[in-house]
PDB file of C-alpha atoms in Angstrom:
ATOM      1  CA  GLU A 864       0.000   0.000   0.000  1.00 55.00           C
ATOM      2  CA  GLY A 865       2.830   2.422   0.738  1.00 65.00           C
ATOM      3  CA  ILE A 866       4.908   3.687   3.584  1.00 70.00           C
ATOM      4  CA  HIS A 867       2.989   6.944   4.061  1.00 77.00           C
ATOM      5  CA  GLN A 868       5.987   9.281   4.151  1.00 87.00           C
ATOM      6  CA  ASN A 869       4.520  11.901   1.863  1.00 87.00           C
ATOM      7  CA  GLU A 870       6.792  14.766   2.922  1.00 88.00           C
ATOM      8  CA  ALA A 871       9.929  12.679   2.347  1.00 88.00           C
ATOM      9  CA  ALA A 872       8.617  11.506  -1.019  1.00 89.00           C
ATOM     10  CA  LEU A 873       7.861  15.082  -2.047  1.00 88.00           C
ATOM     11  CA  THR A 874      11.373  16.181  -1.099  1.00 88.00           C
ATOM     12  CA  LEU A 875      12.935  13.273  -2.966  1.00 87.00           C
ATOM     13  CA  LEU A 876      10.906  13.895  -6.128  1.00 88.00           C
ATOM     14  CA  HIS A 877      11.774  17.596  -6.004  1.00 87.00           C
ATOM     15  CA  ASP A 878      15.450  16.707  -5.705  1.00 86.00           C
ATOM     16  CA  VAL A 879      15.167  14.480  -8.768  1.00 84.00           C
ATOM     17  CA  LEU A 880      13.467  17.234 -10.765  1.00 84.00           C
ATOM     18  CA  SER A 881      15.953  19.914  -9.754  1.00 83.00           C
ATOM     19  CA  SER A 882      19.093  17.777 -10.025  1.00 83.00           C
ATOM     20  CA  ARG A 883      21.658  19.235 -12.408  1.00 75.00           C
ATOM     21  CA  ARG A 884      22.984  15.762 -13.000  1.00 76.00           C
ATOM     22  CA  HIS A 885      19.992  14.618 -15.066  1.00 68.00           C
ATOM     23  CA  ARG A 886      19.368  17.298 -17.658  1.00 76.00           C
ATOM     24  CA  THR A 887      18.195  15.081 -20.534  1.00 83.00           C
ATOM     25  CA  TRP A 888      14.446  14.568 -20.666  1.00 86.00           C
ATOM     26  CA  SER A 889      13.011  11.057 -20.716  1.00 87.00           C
ATOM     27  CA  PRO A 890       9.418   9.761 -20.443  1.00 90.00           C
ATOM     28  CA  ALA A 891      10.125   8.725 -16.849  1.00 89.00           C
ATOM     29  CA  TYR A 892      10.327  12.407 -15.884  1.00 89.00           C
ATOM     30  CA  GLU A 893       6.729  12.904 -17.000  1.00 92.00           C
ATOM     31  CA  GLN A 894       5.582  10.144 -14.635  1.00 93.00           C
ATOM     32  CA  ILE A 895       7.747  11.590 -11.854  1.00 89.00           C
ATOM     33  CA  MET A 896       6.199  15.028 -12.391  1.00 92.00           C
ATOM     34  CA  ILE A 897       2.650  13.652 -12.287  1.00 94.00           C
ATOM     35  CA  ALA A 898       3.407  11.804  -9.038  1.00 92.00           C
ATOM     36  CA  TYR A 899       4.998  15.000  -7.686  1.00 91.00           C
ATOM     37  CA  LEU A 900       1.908  17.056  -8.552  1.00 93.00           C
ATOM     38  CA  ASP A 901      -0.379  14.452  -6.945  1.00 92.00           C
ATOM     39  CA  LEU A 902       1.641  14.706  -3.725  1.00 91.00           C
ATOM     40  CA  CYS A 903       1.576  18.514  -3.847  1.00 91.00           C
ATOM     41  CA  LEU A 904      -2.202  18.493  -4.256  1.00 89.00           C
ATOM     42  CA  LYS A 905      -2.621  15.922  -1.482  1.00 88.00           C
ATOM     43  CA  LEU A 906      -0.434  17.907   0.921  1.00 89.00           C
ATOM     44  CA  HIS A 907      -1.746  21.323  -0.214  1.00 88.00           C
ATOM     45  CA  LYS A 908       1.713  22.548  -1.223  1.00 90.00           C
ATOM     46  CA  ALA A 909       1.012  25.135  -3.923  1.00 90.00           C
ATOM     47  CA  ARG A 910       4.463  26.713  -3.768  1.00 92.00           C
ATOM     48  CA  GLU A 911       6.208  23.382  -4.165  1.00 92.00           C
ATOM     49  CA  ALA A 912       3.979  22.531  -7.133  1.00 91.00           C
ATOM     50  CA  LYS A 913       4.860  25.840  -8.759  1.00 92.00           C
ATOM     51  CA  ASP A 914       8.575  25.299  -8.176  1.00 93.00           C
ATOM     52  CA  GLY A 915       8.351  21.751  -9.539  1.00 91.00           C
ATOM     53  CA  LEU A 916       6.607  23.037 -12.654  1.00 92.00           C
ATOM     54  CA  HIS A 917       9.401  25.561 -13.165  1.00 92.00           C
ATOM     55  CA  GLN A 918      12.009  22.812 -12.819  1.00 90.00           C
ATOM     56  CA  TYR A 919      10.112  20.565 -15.229  1.00 91.00           C
ATOM     57  CA  ARG A 920       9.697  23.406 -17.712  1.00 92.00           C
ATOM     58  CA  ASN A 921      13.455  23.935 -17.718  1.00 89.00           C
ATOM     59  CA  LEU A 922      13.956  20.218 -18.299  1.00 87.00           C
ATOM     60  CA  ALA A 923      11.277  19.534 -20.922  1.00 89.00           C
ATOM     61  CA  GLN A 924      10.724  22.821 -22.750  1.00 87.00           C
ATOM     62  CA  SER A 925      13.229  22.307 -25.548  1.00 87.00           C
ATOM     63  CA  GLN A 926      13.184  18.513 -25.749  1.00 89.00           C
ATOM     64  CA  ALA A 927       9.535  17.584 -25.109  1.00 91.00           C
ATOM     65  CA  PRO A 928       7.091  20.522 -25.150  1.00 90.00           C
ATOM     66  CA  GLY A 929       4.190  18.073 -25.606  1.00 93.00           C
ATOM     67  CA  SER A 930       5.042  16.468 -22.287  1.00 93.00           C
ATOM     68  CA  LEU A 931       5.081  19.857 -20.569  1.00 92.00           C
ATOM     69  CA  GLU A 932       1.625  20.559 -22.000  1.00 93.00           C
ATOM     70  CA  LYS A 933       0.366  17.158 -20.814  1.00 95.00           C
ATOM     71  CA  VAL A 934       1.619  17.793 -17.264  1.00 94.00           C
ATOM     72  CA  ILE A 935       0.064  21.270 -17.125  1.00 93.00           C
ATOM     73  CA  ARG A 936      -3.249  19.966 -18.454  1.00 95.00           C
ATOM     74  CA  TYR A 937      -3.145  17.201 -15.824  1.00 95.00           C
ATOM     75  CA  LEU A 938      -2.682  19.776 -13.064  1.00 92.00           C
ATOM     76  CA  LEU A 939      -5.519  21.947 -14.407  1.00 93.00           C
ATOM     77  CA  GLU A 940      -7.824  18.928 -14.643  1.00 94.00           C
ATOM     78  CA  LYS A 941      -7.079  17.900 -11.049  1.00 93.00           C
ATOM     79  CA  ALA A 942      -7.509  21.462  -9.767  1.00 88.00           C
ATOM     80  CA  GLU A 943     -10.843  21.871 -11.561  1.00 91.00           C
ATOM     81  CA  ASP A 944     -11.990  18.527 -10.160  1.00 92.00           C
ATOM     82  CA  LYS A 945     -11.114  19.557  -6.593  1.00 88.00           C
ATOM     83  CA  CYS A 946     -12.836  22.898  -7.087  1.00 88.00           C
ATOM     84  CA  SER A 947     -16.032  21.325  -8.442  1.00 92.00           C
ATOM     85  CA  LYS A 948     -16.098  18.860  -5.524  1.00 90.00           C
ATOM     86  CA  ALA A 949     -15.704  21.710  -3.042  1.00 87.00           C
ATOM     87  CA  LYS A 950     -18.444  23.696  -4.769  1.00 90.00           C
ATOM     88  CA  ALA A 951     -20.753  20.672  -4.716  1.00 90.00           C
ATOM     89  CA  ALA A 952     -20.080  20.237  -1.003  1.00 89.00           C
ATOM     90  CA  ALA A 953     -20.837  23.912  -0.424  1.00 87.00           C
ATOM     91  CA  ASP A 954     -24.051  23.676  -2.476  1.00 86.00           C
ATOM     92  CA  ALA A 955     -25.111  20.570  -0.570  1.00 85.00           C
ATOM     93  CA  ALA A 956     -24.644  22.389   2.724  1.00 81.00           C
ATOM     94  CA  GLY A 957     -27.379  24.798   1.661  1.00 72.00           C
ATOM     95  CA  ALA A 958     -27.712  28.529   1.254  1.00 54.00           C
ATOM     96  CA  ASP A 959     -28.728  29.110   4.893  1.00 48.00           C
ATOM     97  CA  ASP A 960     -25.359  28.385   6.424  1.00 53.00           C
ATOM     98  CA  ALA A 961     -23.161  28.962   3.344  1.00 48.00           C
ATOM     99  CA  PRO A 962     -20.509  31.121   5.022  1.00 55.00           C
ATOM    100  CA  SER A 963     -20.014  28.671   7.873  1.00 56.00           C
ATOM    101  CA  SER A 964     -19.989  25.649   5.549  1.00 51.00           C
ATOM    102  CA  ILE A 965     -17.332  27.232   3.351  1.00 55.00           C
ATOM    103  CA  THR A 966     -15.283  27.960   6.459  1.00 58.00           C
ATOM    104  CA  ASN A 967     -15.680  24.329   7.563  1.00 58.00           C
ATOM    105  CA  ILE A 968     -14.602  23.065   4.150  1.00 57.00           C
ATOM    106  CA  LEU A 969     -11.549  25.311   4.228  1.00 55.00           C
ATOM    107  CA  SER A 970     -10.556  24.222   7.710  1.00 56.00           C
ATOM    108  CA  ILE A 971     -10.917  20.546   6.776  1.00 54.00           C
ATOM    109  CA  ASP A 972      -9.185  20.990   3.413  1.00 51.00           C
ATOM    110  CA  GLY A 973      -6.036  22.483   4.938  1.00 52.00           C
ATOM    111  CA  GLN A 974      -4.004  25.506   4.095  1.00 50.00           C
ATOM    112  CA  ASP A 975      -0.739  26.346   2.399  1.00 47.00           C
ATOM    113  CA  ASP A 976       2.348  27.625   4.201  1.00 50.00           C
ATOM    114  CA  ASP A 977       1.125  31.215   4.112  1.00 54.00           C
ATOM    115  CA  GLY A 978      -2.289  30.279   5.534  1.00 56.00           C
ATOM    116  CA  ILE A 979      -4.244  30.799   2.316  1.00 62.00           C
ATOM    117  CA  GLY A 980      -4.427  27.913  -0.128  1.00 66.00           C
ATOM    118  CA  PRO A 981      -5.668  28.031  -3.704  1.00 66.00           C
ATOM    119  CA  GLN A 982      -8.898  26.331  -2.698  1.00 67.00           C
ATOM    120  CA  ALA A 983      -9.518  29.037  -0.091  1.00 64.00           C
ATOM    121  CA  ILE A 984      -9.124  31.786  -2.661  1.00 65.00           C
ATOM    122  CA  LEU A 985     -11.447  30.081  -5.144  1.00 63.00           C
ATOM    123  CA  LEU A 986     -14.074  29.209  -2.544  1.00 63.00           C
ATOM    124  CA  SER A 987     -14.074  32.687  -1.053  1.00 63.00           C
ATOM    125  CA  SER A 988     -14.923  34.102  -4.473  1.00 61.00           C
ATOM    126  CA  MET A 989     -17.840  31.690  -5.013  1.00 62.00           C
ATOM    127  CA  SER A 990     -21.349  32.078  -3.743  1.00 56.00           C
ATOM    128  CA  THR A 991     -23.959  29.375  -3.305  1.00 55.00           C
ATOM    129  CA  ASP A 992     -26.696  31.716  -4.471  1.00 54.00           C
ATOM    130  CA  PRO A 993     -26.904  31.703  -8.319  1.00 53.00           C
ATOM    131  CA  ALA A 994     -28.251  35.274  -8.352  1.00 54.00           C
ATOM    132  CA  LYS A 995     -25.101  36.507  -6.579  1.00 53.00           C
ATOM    133  CA  ASN A 996     -22.783  34.770  -9.089  1.00 49.00           C
ATOM    134  CA  GLN A 997     -23.880  37.124 -11.873  1.00 46.00           C
TER     135      GLN A 997
END
């Protein structure tokens, strides 16, 4: 099942991506980057995900731009999925207690190092009332 050392795995994958020793792109790096992004999303590490994307861009930009596009699209798909799930949870909580339910979702979902994660920013801009969204 795994050894459940997510922080150590994230550090190790970041070291692999940023290593100056391996500067030639290979398909294995795409799989490493996808695993890295999954860990970043699981641990709510937006800054680490951004830094990993920069490292991967430097690695893949000239040799495999299609792979870079695939990784970015993967991240966008996962982020949109998380956002739609959070919105569905907020809608299910009802319009009566919408502010408190959004706060509960944010406290359960976790926060980034600076206290405000990407989900918090997106959820704070959403409203459960369709009339307010326009």
